[in-house]
mmCIF file of C-alpha atoms and ligand atoms in Angstrom:
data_model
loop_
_atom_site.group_PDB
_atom_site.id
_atom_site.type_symbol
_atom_site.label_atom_id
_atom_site.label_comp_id
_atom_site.label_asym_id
_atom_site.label_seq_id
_atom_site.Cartn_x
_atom_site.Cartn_y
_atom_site.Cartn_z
ATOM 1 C CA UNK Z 1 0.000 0.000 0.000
ATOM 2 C CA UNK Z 2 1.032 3.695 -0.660
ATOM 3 C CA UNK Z 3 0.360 6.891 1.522
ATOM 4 C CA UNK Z 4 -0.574 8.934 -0.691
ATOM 5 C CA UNK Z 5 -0.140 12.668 -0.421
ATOM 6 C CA UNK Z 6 -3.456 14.894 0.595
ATOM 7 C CA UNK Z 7 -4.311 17.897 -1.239
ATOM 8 C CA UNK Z 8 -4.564 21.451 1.115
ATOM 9 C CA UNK Z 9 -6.873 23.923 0.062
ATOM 10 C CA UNK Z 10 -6.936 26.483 -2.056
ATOM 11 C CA UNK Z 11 -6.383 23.259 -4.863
ATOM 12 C CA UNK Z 12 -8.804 24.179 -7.689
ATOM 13 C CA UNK Z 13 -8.725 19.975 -7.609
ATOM 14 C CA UNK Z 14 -10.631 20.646 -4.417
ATOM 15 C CA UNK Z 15 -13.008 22.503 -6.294
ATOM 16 C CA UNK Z 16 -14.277 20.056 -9.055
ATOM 17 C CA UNK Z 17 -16.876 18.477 -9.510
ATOM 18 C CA UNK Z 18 -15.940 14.674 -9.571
ATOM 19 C CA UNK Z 19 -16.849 11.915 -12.594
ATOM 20 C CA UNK Z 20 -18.366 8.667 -11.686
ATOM 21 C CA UNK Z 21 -16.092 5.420 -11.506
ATOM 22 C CA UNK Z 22 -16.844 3.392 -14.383
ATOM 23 C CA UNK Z 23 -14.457 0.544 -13.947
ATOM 24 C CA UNK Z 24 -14.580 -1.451 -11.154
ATOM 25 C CA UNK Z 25 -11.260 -3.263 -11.732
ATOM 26 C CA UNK Z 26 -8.082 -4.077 -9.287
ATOM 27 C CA UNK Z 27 -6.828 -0.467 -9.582
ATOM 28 C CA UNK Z 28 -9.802 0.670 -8.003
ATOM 29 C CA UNK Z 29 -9.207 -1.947 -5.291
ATOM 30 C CA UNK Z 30 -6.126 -1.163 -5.080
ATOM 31 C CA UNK Z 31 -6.337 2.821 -5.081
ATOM 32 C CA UNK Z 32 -9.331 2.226 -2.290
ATOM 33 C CA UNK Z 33 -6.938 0.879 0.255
ATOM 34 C CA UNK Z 34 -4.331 3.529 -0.281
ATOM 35 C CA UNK Z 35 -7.343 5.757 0.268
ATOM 36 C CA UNK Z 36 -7.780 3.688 3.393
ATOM 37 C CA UNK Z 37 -4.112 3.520 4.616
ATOM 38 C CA UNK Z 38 -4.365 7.446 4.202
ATOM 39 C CA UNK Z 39 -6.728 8.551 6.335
ATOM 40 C CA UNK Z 40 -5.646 5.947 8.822
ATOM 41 C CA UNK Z 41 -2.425 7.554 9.115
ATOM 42 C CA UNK Z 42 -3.179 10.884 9.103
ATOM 43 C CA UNK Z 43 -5.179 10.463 11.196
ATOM 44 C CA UNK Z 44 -9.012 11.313 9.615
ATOM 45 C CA UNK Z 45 -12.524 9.769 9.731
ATOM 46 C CA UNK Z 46 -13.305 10.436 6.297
ATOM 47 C CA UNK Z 47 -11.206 11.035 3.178
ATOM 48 C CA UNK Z 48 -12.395 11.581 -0.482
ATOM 49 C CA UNK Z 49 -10.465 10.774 -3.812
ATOM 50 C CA UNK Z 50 -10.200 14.505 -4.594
ATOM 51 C CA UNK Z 51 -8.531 15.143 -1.884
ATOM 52 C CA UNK Z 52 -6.240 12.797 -3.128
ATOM 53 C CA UNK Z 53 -5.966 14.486 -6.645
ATOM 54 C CA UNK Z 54 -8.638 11.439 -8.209
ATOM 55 C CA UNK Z 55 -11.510 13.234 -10.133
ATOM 56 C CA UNK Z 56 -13.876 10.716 -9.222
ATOM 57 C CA UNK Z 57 -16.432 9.761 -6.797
ATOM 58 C CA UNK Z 58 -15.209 7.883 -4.467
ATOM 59 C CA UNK Z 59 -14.692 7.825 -0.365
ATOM 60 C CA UNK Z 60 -13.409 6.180 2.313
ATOM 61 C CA UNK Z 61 -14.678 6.479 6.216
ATOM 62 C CA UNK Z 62 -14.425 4.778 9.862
ATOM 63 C CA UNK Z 63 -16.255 6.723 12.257
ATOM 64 C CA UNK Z 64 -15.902 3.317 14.546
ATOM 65 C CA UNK Z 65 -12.770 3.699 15.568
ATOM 66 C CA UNK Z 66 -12.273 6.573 18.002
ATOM 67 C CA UNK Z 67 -15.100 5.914 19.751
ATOM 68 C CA UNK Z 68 -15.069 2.242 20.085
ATOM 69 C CA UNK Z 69 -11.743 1.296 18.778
ATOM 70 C CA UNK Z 70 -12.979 -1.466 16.744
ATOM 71 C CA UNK Z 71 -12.088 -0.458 12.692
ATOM 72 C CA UNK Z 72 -15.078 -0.894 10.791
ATOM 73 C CA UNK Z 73 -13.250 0.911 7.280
ATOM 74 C CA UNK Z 74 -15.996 1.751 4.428
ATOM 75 C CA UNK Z 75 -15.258 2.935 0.887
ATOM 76 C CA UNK Z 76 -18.431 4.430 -0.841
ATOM 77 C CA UNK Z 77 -18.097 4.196 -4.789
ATOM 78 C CA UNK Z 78 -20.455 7.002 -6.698
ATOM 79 C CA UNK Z 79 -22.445 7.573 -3.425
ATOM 80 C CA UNK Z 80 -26.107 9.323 -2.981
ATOM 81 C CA UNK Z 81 -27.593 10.642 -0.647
ATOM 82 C CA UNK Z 82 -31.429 9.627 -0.775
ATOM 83 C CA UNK Z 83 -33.381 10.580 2.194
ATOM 84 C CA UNK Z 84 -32.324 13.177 4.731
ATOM 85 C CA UNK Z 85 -34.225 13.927 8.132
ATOM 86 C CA UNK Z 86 -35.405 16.954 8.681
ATOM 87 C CA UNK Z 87 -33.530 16.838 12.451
ATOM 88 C CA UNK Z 88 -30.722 18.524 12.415
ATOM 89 C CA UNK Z 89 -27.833 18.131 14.372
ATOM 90 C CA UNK Z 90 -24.539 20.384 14.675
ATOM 91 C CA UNK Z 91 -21.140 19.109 14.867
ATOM 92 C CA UNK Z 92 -17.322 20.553 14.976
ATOM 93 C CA UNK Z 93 -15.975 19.543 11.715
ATOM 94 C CA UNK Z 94 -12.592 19.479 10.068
ATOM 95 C CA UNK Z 95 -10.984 18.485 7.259
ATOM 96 C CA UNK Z 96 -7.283 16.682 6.166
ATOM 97 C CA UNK Z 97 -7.812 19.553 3.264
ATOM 98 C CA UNK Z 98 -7.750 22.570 5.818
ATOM 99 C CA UNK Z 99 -5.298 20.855 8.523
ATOM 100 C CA UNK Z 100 -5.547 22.616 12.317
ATOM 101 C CA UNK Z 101 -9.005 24.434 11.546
ATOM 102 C CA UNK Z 102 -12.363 23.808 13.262
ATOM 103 C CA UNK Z 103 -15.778 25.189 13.375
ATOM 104 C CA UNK Z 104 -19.414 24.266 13.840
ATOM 105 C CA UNK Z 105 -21.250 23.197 10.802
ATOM 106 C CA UNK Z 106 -25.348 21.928 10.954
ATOM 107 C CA UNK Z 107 -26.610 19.423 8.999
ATOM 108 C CA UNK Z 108 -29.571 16.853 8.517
ATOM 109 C CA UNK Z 109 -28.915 14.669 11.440
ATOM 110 C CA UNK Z 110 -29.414 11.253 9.704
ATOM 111 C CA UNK Z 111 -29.218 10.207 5.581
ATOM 112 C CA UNK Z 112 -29.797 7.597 3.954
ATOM 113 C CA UNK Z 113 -26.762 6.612 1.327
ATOM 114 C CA UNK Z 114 -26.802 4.340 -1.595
ATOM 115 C CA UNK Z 115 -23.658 3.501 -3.074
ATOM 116 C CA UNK Z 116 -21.379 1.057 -5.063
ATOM 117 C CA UNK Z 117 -18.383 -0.807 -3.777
ATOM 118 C CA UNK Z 118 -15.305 -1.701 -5.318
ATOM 119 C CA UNK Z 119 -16.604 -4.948 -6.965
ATOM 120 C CA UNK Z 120 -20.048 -2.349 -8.371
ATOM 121 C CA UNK Z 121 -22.357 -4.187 -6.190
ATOM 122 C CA UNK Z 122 -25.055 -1.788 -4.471
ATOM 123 C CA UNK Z 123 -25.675 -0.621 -1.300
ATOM 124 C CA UNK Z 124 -28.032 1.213 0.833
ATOM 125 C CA UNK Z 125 -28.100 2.252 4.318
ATOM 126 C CA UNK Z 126 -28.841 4.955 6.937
ATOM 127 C CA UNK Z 127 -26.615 6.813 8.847
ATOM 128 C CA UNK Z 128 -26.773 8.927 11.990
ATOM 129 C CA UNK Z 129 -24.565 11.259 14.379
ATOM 130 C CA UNK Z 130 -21.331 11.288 13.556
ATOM 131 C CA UNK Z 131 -21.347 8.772 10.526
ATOM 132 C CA UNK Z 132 -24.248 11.135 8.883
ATOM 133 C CA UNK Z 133 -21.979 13.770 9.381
ATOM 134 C CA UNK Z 134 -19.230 12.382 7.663
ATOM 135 C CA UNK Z 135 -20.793 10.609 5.067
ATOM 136 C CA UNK Z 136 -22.767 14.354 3.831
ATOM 137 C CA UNK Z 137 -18.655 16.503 4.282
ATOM 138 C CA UNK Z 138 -16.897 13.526 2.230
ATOM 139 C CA UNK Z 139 -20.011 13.574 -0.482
ATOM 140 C CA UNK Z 140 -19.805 17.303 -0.635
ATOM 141 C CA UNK Z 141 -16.204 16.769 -1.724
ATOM 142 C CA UNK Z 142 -17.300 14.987 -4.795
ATOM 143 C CA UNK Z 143 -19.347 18.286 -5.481
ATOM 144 C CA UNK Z 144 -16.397 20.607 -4.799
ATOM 145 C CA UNK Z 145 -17.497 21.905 -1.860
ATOM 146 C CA UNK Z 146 -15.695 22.089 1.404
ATOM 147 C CA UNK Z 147 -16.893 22.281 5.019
ATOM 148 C CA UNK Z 148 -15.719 26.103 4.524
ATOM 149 C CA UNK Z 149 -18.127 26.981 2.275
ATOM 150 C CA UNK Z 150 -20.909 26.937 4.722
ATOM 151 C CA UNK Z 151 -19.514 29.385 7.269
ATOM 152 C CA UNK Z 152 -20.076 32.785 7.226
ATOM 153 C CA UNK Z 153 -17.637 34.817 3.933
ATOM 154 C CA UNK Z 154 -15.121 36.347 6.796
ATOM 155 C CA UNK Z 155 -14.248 33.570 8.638
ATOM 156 C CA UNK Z 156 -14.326 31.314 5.492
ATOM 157 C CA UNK Z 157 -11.687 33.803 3.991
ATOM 158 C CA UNK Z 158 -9.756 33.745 7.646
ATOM 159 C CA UNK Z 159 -9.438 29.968 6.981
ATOM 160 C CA UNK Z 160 -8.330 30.172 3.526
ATOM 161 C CA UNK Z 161 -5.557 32.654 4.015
ATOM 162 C CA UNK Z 162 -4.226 30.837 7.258
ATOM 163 C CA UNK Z 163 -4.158 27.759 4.481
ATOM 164 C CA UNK Z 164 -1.952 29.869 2.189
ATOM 165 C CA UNK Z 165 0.767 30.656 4.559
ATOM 166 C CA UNK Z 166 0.721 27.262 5.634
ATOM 167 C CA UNK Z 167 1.292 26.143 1.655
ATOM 168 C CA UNK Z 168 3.908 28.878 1.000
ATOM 169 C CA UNK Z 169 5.964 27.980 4.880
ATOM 170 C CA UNK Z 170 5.826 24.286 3.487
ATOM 171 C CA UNK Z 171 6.848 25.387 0.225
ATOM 172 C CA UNK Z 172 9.856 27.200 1.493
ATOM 173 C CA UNK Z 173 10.487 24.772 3.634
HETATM 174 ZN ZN1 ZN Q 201 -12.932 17.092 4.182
#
């Protein structure tokens, strides 16, 4: 398996909208459990293939394993969200793309997802608290949007230019 290397925002990558997987083939397998081996290490909940520079719809998540510490890893090929309840719920979220920032974002607090997995066989299921929560910031990424995007313009921009110093620091370093 490879670590592969996560994409920090401002990345117009982060900002496209994603093409469905077509081919369900080893590389897919394969690229799934990088995807995996990725956010494991980071360490993350949720990471999406645009994030690692793959313009497709794809994700990866384990919500299990901070709170429980049993893994229970899920990759989600050309997910949908189908249903969403019309409780909402608010949770801190962050993002591997925007490393060190926080803030509160509200959601639907439980979805229902139908999805693909590596070998194209469908799936359906619900999802609530923190799974839901994950499940709707990693399918936003599919759709170019970021966690950012739903706070209010001046903090969004506070974010985004503490990102840019953090690119150019790493650059120079
Ligand atoms: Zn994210």
């Amino acid at each position: 398996m490879t670590l592969k290397t996560i994409l920090i925002h401002p990345d117009p990558r982060l900002k496209k909208h994603c093409d469905p997987v077509t081919d369900f083939d080893r590389d897919l397998a394969r690229f799934s459990d990088d995807m995996l081996e990725t956010m494991y290490d980071a360490p993350g909940v949720g990471l999406a293939a645009p994030q690692v520079g793959l313009i497709k719809r794809m994700l990866v998540m384990d919500c299990a394993k901070e709170a429980e510490g049993t893994p229970e890893p899920m990759v989600l090929v050309n997910p949908e969200v189908t249903w969403t309840s019309e409780e909402r719920n608010v949770y801190e979220e962050g993002c591997l793309s925007i490393p060190g920032q926080y803030a509160e974002v509200e959601r639907p607090k439980m979805v229902r997802v139908k999805w693909q997995d590596v070998e194209g066989k469908a799936h359906e299921q619900e999802f609530d608290e923190l799974w839901a929560t994950c499940v709707q910031h990693e399918i936003d990424h599919l759709d170019g949007v970021l966690f950012i995007d739903y706070l209010k313009p001046l903090k969004r921009q506070m974010i985004t230019r503490k990102m840019q110093k953090l690119k150019r620091d790493k650059a120079r370093a």
